[in-house]
Short mmCIF file of C-alpha atoms in Angstrom, two decimals:
data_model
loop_
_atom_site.label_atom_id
_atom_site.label_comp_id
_atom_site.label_asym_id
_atom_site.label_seq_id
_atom_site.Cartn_x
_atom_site.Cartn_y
_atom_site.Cartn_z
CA UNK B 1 -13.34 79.68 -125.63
CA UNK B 2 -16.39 77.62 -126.81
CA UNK B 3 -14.58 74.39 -125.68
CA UNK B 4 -14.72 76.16 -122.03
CA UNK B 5 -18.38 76.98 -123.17
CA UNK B 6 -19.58 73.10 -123.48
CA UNK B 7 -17.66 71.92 -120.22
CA UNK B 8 -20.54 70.59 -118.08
CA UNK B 9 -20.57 72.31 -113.95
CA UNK B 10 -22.19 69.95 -111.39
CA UNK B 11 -24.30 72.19 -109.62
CA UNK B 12 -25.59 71.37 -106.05
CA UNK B 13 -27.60 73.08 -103.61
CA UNK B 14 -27.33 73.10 -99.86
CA UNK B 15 -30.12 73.36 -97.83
CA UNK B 16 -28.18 73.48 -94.44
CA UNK B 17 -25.79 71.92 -91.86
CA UNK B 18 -25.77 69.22 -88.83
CA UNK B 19 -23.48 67.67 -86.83
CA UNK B 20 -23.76 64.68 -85.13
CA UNK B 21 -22.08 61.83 -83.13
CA UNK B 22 -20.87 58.55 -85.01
CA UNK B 23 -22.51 56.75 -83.14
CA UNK B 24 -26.11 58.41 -83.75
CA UNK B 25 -25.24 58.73 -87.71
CA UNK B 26 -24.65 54.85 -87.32
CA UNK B 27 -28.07 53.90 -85.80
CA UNK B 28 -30.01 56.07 -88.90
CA UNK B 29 -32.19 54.08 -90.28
CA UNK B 30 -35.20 54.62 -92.59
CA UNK B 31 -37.21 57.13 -91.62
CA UNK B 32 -34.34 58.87 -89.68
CA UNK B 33 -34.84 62.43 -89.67
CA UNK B 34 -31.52 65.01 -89.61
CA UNK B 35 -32.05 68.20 -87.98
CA UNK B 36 -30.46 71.09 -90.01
CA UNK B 37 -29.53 74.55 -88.99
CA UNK B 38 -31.78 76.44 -91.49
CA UNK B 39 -35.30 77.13 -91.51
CA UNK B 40 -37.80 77.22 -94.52
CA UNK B 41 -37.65 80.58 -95.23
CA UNK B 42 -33.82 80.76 -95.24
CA UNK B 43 -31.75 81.56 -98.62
CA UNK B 44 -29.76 78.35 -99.93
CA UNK B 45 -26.27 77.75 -101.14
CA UNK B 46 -25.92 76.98 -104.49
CA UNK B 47 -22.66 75.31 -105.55
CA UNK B 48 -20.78 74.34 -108.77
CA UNK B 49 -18.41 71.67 -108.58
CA UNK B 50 -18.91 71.90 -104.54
CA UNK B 51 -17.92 75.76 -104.78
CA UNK B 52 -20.05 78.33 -103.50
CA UNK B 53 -21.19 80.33 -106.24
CA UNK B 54 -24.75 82.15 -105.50
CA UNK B 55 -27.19 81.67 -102.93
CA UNK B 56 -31.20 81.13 -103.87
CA UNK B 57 -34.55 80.26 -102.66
CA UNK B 58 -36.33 76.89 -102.44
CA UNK B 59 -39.61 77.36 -105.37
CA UNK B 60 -42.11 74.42 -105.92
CA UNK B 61 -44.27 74.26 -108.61
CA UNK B 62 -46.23 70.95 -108.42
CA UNK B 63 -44.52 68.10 -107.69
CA UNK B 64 -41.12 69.95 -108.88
CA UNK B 65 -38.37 71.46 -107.14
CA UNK B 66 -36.45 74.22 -108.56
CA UNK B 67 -33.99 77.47 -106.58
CA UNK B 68 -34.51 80.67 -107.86
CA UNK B 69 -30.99 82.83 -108.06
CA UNK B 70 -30.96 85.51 -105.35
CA UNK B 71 -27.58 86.79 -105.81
CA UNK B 72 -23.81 86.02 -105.39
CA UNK B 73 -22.42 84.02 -103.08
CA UNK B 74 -19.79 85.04 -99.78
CA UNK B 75 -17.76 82.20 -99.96
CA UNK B 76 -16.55 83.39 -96.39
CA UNK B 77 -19.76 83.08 -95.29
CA UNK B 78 -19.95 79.78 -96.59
CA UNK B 79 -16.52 78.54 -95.10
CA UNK B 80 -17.67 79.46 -91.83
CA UNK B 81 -20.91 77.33 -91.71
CA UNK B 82 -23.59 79.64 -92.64
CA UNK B 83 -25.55 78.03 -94.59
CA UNK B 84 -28.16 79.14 -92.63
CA UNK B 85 -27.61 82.98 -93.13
CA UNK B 86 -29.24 84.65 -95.81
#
């Protein structure tokens, strides 16, 4: 069990979603700005490994950026795009 312990868990948050055309994704350029499906105030996905496994809120505390645990994730939720439900 303590080998399982020191296994390291990439852990990735999601802010929200978009969808675009090719062709606008391929004219990006510096600067570009990607409109997402959430708004500030929304809850965010937190993954491990690219699995849902809670959801959070965005905290900043100077210059840092850190997501506070809110509770579990719904990984149904998450499958069907709503990262922009809390």
């Amino acid at each position: 069990m303590s080998q399982v312990k020191a296994v390291n868990v990439e852990i990735s948050v999601v802010l929200g979603r978009s969808q675009l055309p090719m062709q606008q994704l391929l004219r990006m350029g510096r600067g570009a700005v990607i409109p997402l499906d959430a708004k500030a105030s929304d809850e965010v996905w937190i993954l491990a490994n690219n699995h849902p496994v809670a959801r959070g809120q965005i905290q900043i505390s100077d210059d840092r950026i850190a997501i506070a645990v809110t509770g579990p994730a719904n990984v149904y939720d998450f499958m069907a795009g709503g990262a922009a439900q809390s």
